[in-house]
Coordinates of C-alpha atoms and ligand atoms in Angstrom, one line a residue:
M1 CA 0.0 0.0 0.0
A2 CA 1.3 3.5 -0.9
D3 CA 2.3 5.8 2.0
E4 CA -0.6 8.2 1.3
A5 CA -3.0 5.3 1.3
I6 CA -1.7 4.0 4.7
A7 CA -1.8 7.5 6.1
A8 CA -5.4 7.9 4.9
T9 CA -6.5 4.6 6.6
Q10 CA -4.9 5.7 9.8
T11 CA -6.4 9.2 9.9
T12 CA -9.0 9.7 12.5
D13 CA -12.0 11.4 10.8
R14 CA -13.5 14.4 12.6
Y15 CA -17.1 14.9 13.4
G16 CA -19.0 17.1 15.8
V17 CA -22.2 18.6 17.0
M18 CA -22.9 22.4 16.7
G19 CA -25.5 24.1 18.8
Y20 CA -26.1 26.9 21.2
P21 CA -26.0 26.1 24.0
I22 CA -24.4 22.7 23.6
S23 CA -22.8 21.6 26.9
H24 CA -25.8 19.3 27.8
S25 CA -25.5 17.3 24.5
R26 CA -25.2 13.5 24.8
S27 CA -24.1 13.2 21.1
P28 CA -20.4 12.8 21.8
V29 CA -21.1 9.9 24.2
I30 CA -23.4 8.2 21.8
H31 CA -21.1 8.5 18.8
R32 CA -18.1 7.3 20.8
L33 CA -20.1 4.2 21.8
F34 CA -21.1 3.7 18.2
A35 CA -17.5 4.0 17.1
L36 CA -16.3 1.4 19.7
Q37 CA -19.1 -1.0 18.8
T38 CA -18.4 -0.8 15.1
G39 CA -14.6 -0.5 15.3
Q40 CA -14.6 2.9 13.5
K41 CA -11.9 5.4 14.2
I42 CA -13.5 8.7 14.7
Q43 CA -13.3 11.8 16.8
Y44 CA -16.5 13.7 17.8
E45 CA -16.4 17.2 19.2
L46 CA -18.8 19.4 21.1
L47 CA -19.0 22.8 19.3
Q48 CA -20.8 25.7 20.9
V49 CA -21.5 28.2 18.1
S50 CA -23.7 31.3 18.3
P51 CA -26.1 32.0 15.4
E52 CA -24.1 34.9 14.0
K53 CA -21.0 32.6 13.8
L54 CA -22.7 29.6 12.4
E55 CA -21.6 29.9 8.7
T56 CA -18.0 30.8 9.5
A57 CA -17.8 27.9 12.0
I58 CA -19.2 25.3 9.5
R59 CA -16.9 26.5 6.7
Q60 CA -13.9 26.4 9.0
F61 CA -14.8 22.9 10.1
Q62 CA -15.0 21.8 6.5
R63 CA -11.8 23.6 5.5
T64 CA -9.8 21.9 8.2
G65 CA -10.8 18.5 7.0
G66 CA -13.9 17.8 9.1
K67 CA -16.1 15.0 7.6
G68 CA -19.5 15.7 9.1
L69 CA -21.5 17.6 11.7
N70 CA -24.7 17.2 13.6
I71 CA -26.6 20.5 13.8
T72 CA -28.9 21.1 16.7
V73 CA -31.0 23.8 18.4
P74 CA -31.3 26.6 17.3
H75 CA -29.5 26.1 14.0
K76 CA -31.5 23.4 12.2
S77 CA -33.5 25.7 9.9
E78 CA -30.8 28.3 9.3
V79 CA -28.3 25.7 8.1
V80 CA -30.6 24.8 5.1
R81 CA -29.4 27.8 3.2
L82 CA -25.8 26.8 3.6
V83 CA -25.9 23.4 2.0
D84 CA -25.0 22.6 -1.6
Q85 CA -27.2 19.5 -1.7
I86 CA -30.2 18.7 0.4
S87 CA -32.1 15.3 0.9
E88 CA -35.8 15.3 0.1
R89 CA -36.7 14.6 3.7
A90 CA -34.6 17.5 5.0
A91 CA -36.2 19.8 2.4
T92 CA -39.7 18.6 3.4
A93 CA -38.8 19.2 7.1
G94 CA -37.3 22.6 6.3
A95 CA -34.5 21.6 8.7
V96 CA -31.1 19.8 8.6
N97 CA -29.5 17.9 11.4
T98 CA -26.7 16.1 9.6
L99 CA -24.1 17.6 7.4
S100 CA -21.6 15.6 5.4
F101 CA -18.5 17.2 3.7
R102 CA -17.8 15.4 0.5
G103 CA -15.7 16.5 -2.5
G104 CA -15.8 20.2 -1.4
E105 CA -19.6 20.2 -1.1
I106 CA -21.9 20.3 1.9
H107 CA -24.7 17.7 1.9
G108 CA -27.6 18.3 4.3
D109 CA -29.9 15.5 5.6
N110 CA -32.4 15.2 8.4
T111 CA -32.5 12.0 10.5
D112 CA -34.9 13.2 13.2
G113 CA -38.1 11.9 11.6
I114 CA -36.7 8.4 10.9
G115 CA -35.2 8.4 14.4
L116 CA -38.6 9.0 15.9
L117 CA -40.2 6.4 13.7
R118 CA -37.7 3.7 14.6
D119 CA -38.0 4.5 18.3
L120 CA -41.8 4.3 18.2
A121 CA -42.3 1.4 15.8
V122 CA -39.2 -0.8 16.5
N123 CA -38.1 -0.1 20.1
L124 CA -41.5 0.6 21.6
G125 CA -43.8 -1.4 19.4
V126 CA -46.3 1.4 18.7
T127 CA -48.5 0.7 15.7
L128 CA -48.7 3.8 13.5
E129 CA -50.7 2.4 10.6
G130 CA -54.4 3.3 11.2
A131 CA -53.5 5.2 14.4
N132 CA -55.1 8.5 15.5
I133 CA -52.2 10.8 16.3
L134 CA -52.2 14.1 18.2
I135 CA -49.1 16.3 18.0
L136 CA -48.8 19.2 20.5
G137 CA -46.9 22.1 19.1
A138 CA -46.4 23.5 15.6
G139 CA -42.8 24.6 15.5
G140 CA -39.7 23.2 13.7
A141 CA -39.8 19.9 15.6
T142 CA -43.3 19.2 14.5
R143 CA -42.5 20.1 10.9
G144 CA -39.7 17.6 10.9
I145 CA -41.9 14.6 12.0
I146 CA -45.2 15.1 10.1
G147 CA -43.9 13.8 6.8
P148 CA -42.4 10.5 8.2
L149 CA -45.5 10.0 10.4
L150 CA -47.9 10.4 7.4
E151 CA -45.8 7.8 5.5
M152 CA -46.9 5.3 8.1
Q153 CA -50.5 5.8 7.0
P154 CA -52.2 6.9 10.3
E155 CA -56.0 7.3 10.2
S156 CA -55.7 10.9 11.4
L157 CA -53.0 13.3 12.4
R158 CA -54.1 16.4 14.3
I159 CA -51.8 19.3 15.2
A160 CA -52.8 21.3 18.3
N161 CA -51.0 24.5 19.1
R162 CA -51.2 27.6 21.3
S163 CA -51.3 29.7 18.2
V164 CA -53.7 27.9 15.8
T165 CA -52.5 29.9 12.8
K166 CA -49.1 28.1 12.9
A167 CA -50.8 24.7 13.2
Q168 CA -53.0 25.5 10.3
I169 CA -50.1 26.5 8.1
L170 CA -48.5 23.2 8.8
A171 CA -51.7 21.3 8.2
D172 CA -52.3 23.0 4.9
H173 CA -48.6 22.4 3.8
F174 CA -48.9 18.6 4.5
S175 CA -52.6 18.1 3.5
R176 CA -51.7 16.5 0.2
S177 CA -49.7 13.8 1.9
G178 CA -52.4 12.7 4.4
P179 CA -55.3 13.4 6.7
V180 CA -53.8 16.4 8.7
T181 CA -56.0 18.9 10.7
A182 CA -55.2 21.7 13.1
C183 CA -56.7 23.2 16.2
Q184 CA -55.9 25.0 19.5
F185 CA -55.2 23.1 22.7
N186 CA -58.5 24.0 24.3
V187 CA -60.6 22.7 21.4
V188 CA -59.0 19.4 20.6
P189 CA -61.8 17.1 19.5
V190 CA -62.0 13.9 21.7
S191 CA -64.8 12.0 20.0
K192 CA -62.3 9.2 19.3
P193 CA -59.5 8.4 21.7
Y194 CA -55.9 9.2 20.5
D195 CA -53.6 6.2 20.1
L196 CA -50.5 8.4 20.3
I197 CA -49.9 11.9 21.6
I198 CA -46.5 13.5 20.9
N199 CA -45.3 16.5 22.7
A200 CA -43.3 18.7 20.3
T201 CA -43.6 22.0 22.1
S202 CA -40.6 23.5 23.7
A203 CA -42.6 24.5 26.8
G204 CA -40.8 21.8 28.9
L205 CA -37.5 23.5 28.4
T206 CA -38.7 26.3 30.7
G207 CA -40.4 23.9 33.0
E208 CA -43.9 24.9 31.8
T209 CA -46.9 22.7 31.4
P210 CA -49.3 24.5 29.0
P211 CA -53.0 23.8 29.1
Y212 CA -52.6 20.5 27.2
P213 CA -55.9 18.8 26.5
A214 CA -56.3 16.2 29.4
K215 CA -59.4 14.7 27.8
A216 CA -57.4 13.6 24.8
I217 CA -55.7 10.9 26.9
S218 CA -57.4 7.6 27.5
E219 CA -56.0 4.5 29.2
D220 CA -55.0 3.2 25.8
T221 CA -53.0 6.3 24.8
F222 CA -49.3 6.1 24.3
C223 CA -47.6 9.5 25.1
Y224 CA -44.2 10.4 23.8
D225 CA -42.2 13.6 24.6
L226 CA -39.6 14.6 22.0
S227 CA -37.8 16.3 24.9
Y228 CA -35.9 14.2 27.4
G229 CA -34.1 14.8 30.7
L230 CA -32.7 12.9 33.7
A231 CA -35.8 13.7 35.6
P232 CA -39.2 13.2 34.0
T233 CA -40.3 16.1 31.8
P234 CA -43.3 18.2 32.7
F235 CA -45.2 16.6 29.8
S236 CA -44.4 13.1 30.8
V237 CA -45.5 13.7 34.4
W238 CA -48.7 15.3 33.1
A239 CA -49.4 12.4 30.8
R240 CA -48.9 9.9 33.6
E241 CA -51.2 11.9 35.9
C242 CA -53.9 11.9 33.2
G243 CA -53.8 8.1 33.0
A244 CA -51.9 7.4 29.8
A245 CA -51.1 3.8 29.0
Q246 CA -47.4 4.7 28.7
S247 CA -45.4 7.9 28.9
V248 CA -42.0 7.9 27.4
M249 CA -39.3 10.6 26.9
G250 CA -37.3 11.0 23.6
W251 CA -34.0 9.3 24.6
G252 CA -34.6 6.6 22.1
M253 CA -35.2 9.1 19.3
L254 CA -32.0 10.8 20.2
V255 CA -30.0 7.6 19.9
E256 CA -31.8 6.5 16.7
Q257 CA -31.3 9.7 14.9
A258 CA -27.6 9.6 15.9
A259 CA -27.4 6.0 14.5
E260 CA -28.9 7.2 11.1
S261 CA -26.3 10.1 11.0
F262 CA -23.5 7.6 11.8
N263 CA -24.7 5.4 9.0
I264 CA -24.7 8.3 6.5
W265 CA -21.1 9.1 7.5
R266 CA -19.6 5.7 8.0
G267 CA -21.8 3.4 5.9
I268 CA -22.5 1.2 8.9
R269 CA -25.6 1.3 11.2
P270 CA -24.7 0.6 14.8
E271 CA -26.9 -1.4 17.2
T272 CA -28.9 1.1 19.3
E273 CA -30.2 -1.1 22.1
P274 CA -26.9 -1.6 23.8
V275 CA -26.1 2.1 23.6
L276 CA -29.4 3.1 25.2
K277 CA -28.6 0.6 27.9
Q278 CA -25.0 1.8 28.4
M279 CA -26.3 5.4 28.7
N280 CA -28.2 4.1 31.8
I281 CA -31.3 6.0 31.0
T282 CA -34.7 5.1 32.2
A283 CA -37.1 6.3 29.6
Ligands
ATR301 P1 -38.9 23.7 17.9 O1 -37.9 23.9 16.8 O2 -38.4 23.1 19.2 O3 -40.2 23.2 17.5 P2 -40.1 26.4 17.8 O4 -40.1 26.4 16.4 O5 -39.7 27.6 18.5 O6 -39.1 25.3 18.5 O7 -41.6 25.9 18.3 C1 -41.9 25.8 19.7 C2 -43.3 25.3 19.8 O8 -43.6 25.1 21.2 C3 -44.4 26.1 19.3 O9 -45.4 25.3 18.8 C4 -44.8 27.0 20.5 O10 -46.2 27.4 20.4 P3 -46.5 28.8 19.6 O11 -46.4 28.4 18.2 O12 -47.9 29.1 20.0 O13 -45.5 29.8 20.0 C5 -44.7 25.9 21.6 N1 -44.5 26.5 22.9 C6 -43.4 27.0 23.5 N2 -43.6 27.4 24.7 C7 -45.0 27.2 25.0 C8 -45.8 27.4 26.1 N3 -45.3 27.9 27.2 N4 -47.1 27.0 26.0 C9 -47.6 26.5 24.9 N5 -46.8 26.2 23.8 C10 -45.5 26.6 23.8

């Protein structure tokens, strides 16, 4: 093997996650565990980057030989305009969480939706086909999961939000892909019980519990919070108090979206179950 080729195989490829703030991120731990499991030699950095420095920081990472980045709050929408190529699912979501630097170009993808689907359908055994789904919140997180959820052919998907206008805009945007409707929290129709309620508001980040529709929960309802924490989130506590069949936080989605990003970068999909166990998280 030529010297350059040997050097290339021995190089540790650089990845990282950019967000603001970022110190809480578990992505470095997850990717290190994936790398150990799959025998891949990578380095994964935590990069705190404020919005005004985002473009410079990404280009510098690319210029200095970085291979890929995860992009997290609050940069996921902004980064769309910086990519040279965008996957269909990222374009639909209007958000990018995975960048790959190849041949001088920046490729943008979004693994959040598939990460949620895998956690729900594979890890947690939730049936999405024919399900009645209620999503609370109508921001970027909701936009990213509607397309993938509709592909699973639910019977209905309702978006409830504090501001109904935002929910309606999303419902109109996705109405060609499936049965999506919008309403406000206080007028969520409950003629049929919901099989799945997903909290996609950011209210929990400030410890708030908005006037979520308690009547939408039945004893058969599975509740899922896209947020996660070491202590139960306000939504997951609320769902349990309302008598939900199960109330789960989004740790599984976090690990699944990371596995999809790892696969995009390294061409190998790690096992997620042992990593979730190693992180010692009780969902
Ligand atoms: P993200 O990218 O995390 O979705 P976002 O785009 O800022 O963040 O959206 C935040 C969502 O949480 C919105 O649906 C917001 O409701 P509004 O559209 O009415 O603003 C919702 N949200 C945040 N704080 C909330 C609160 N205290 N009560 C109810 N909804 C809240």
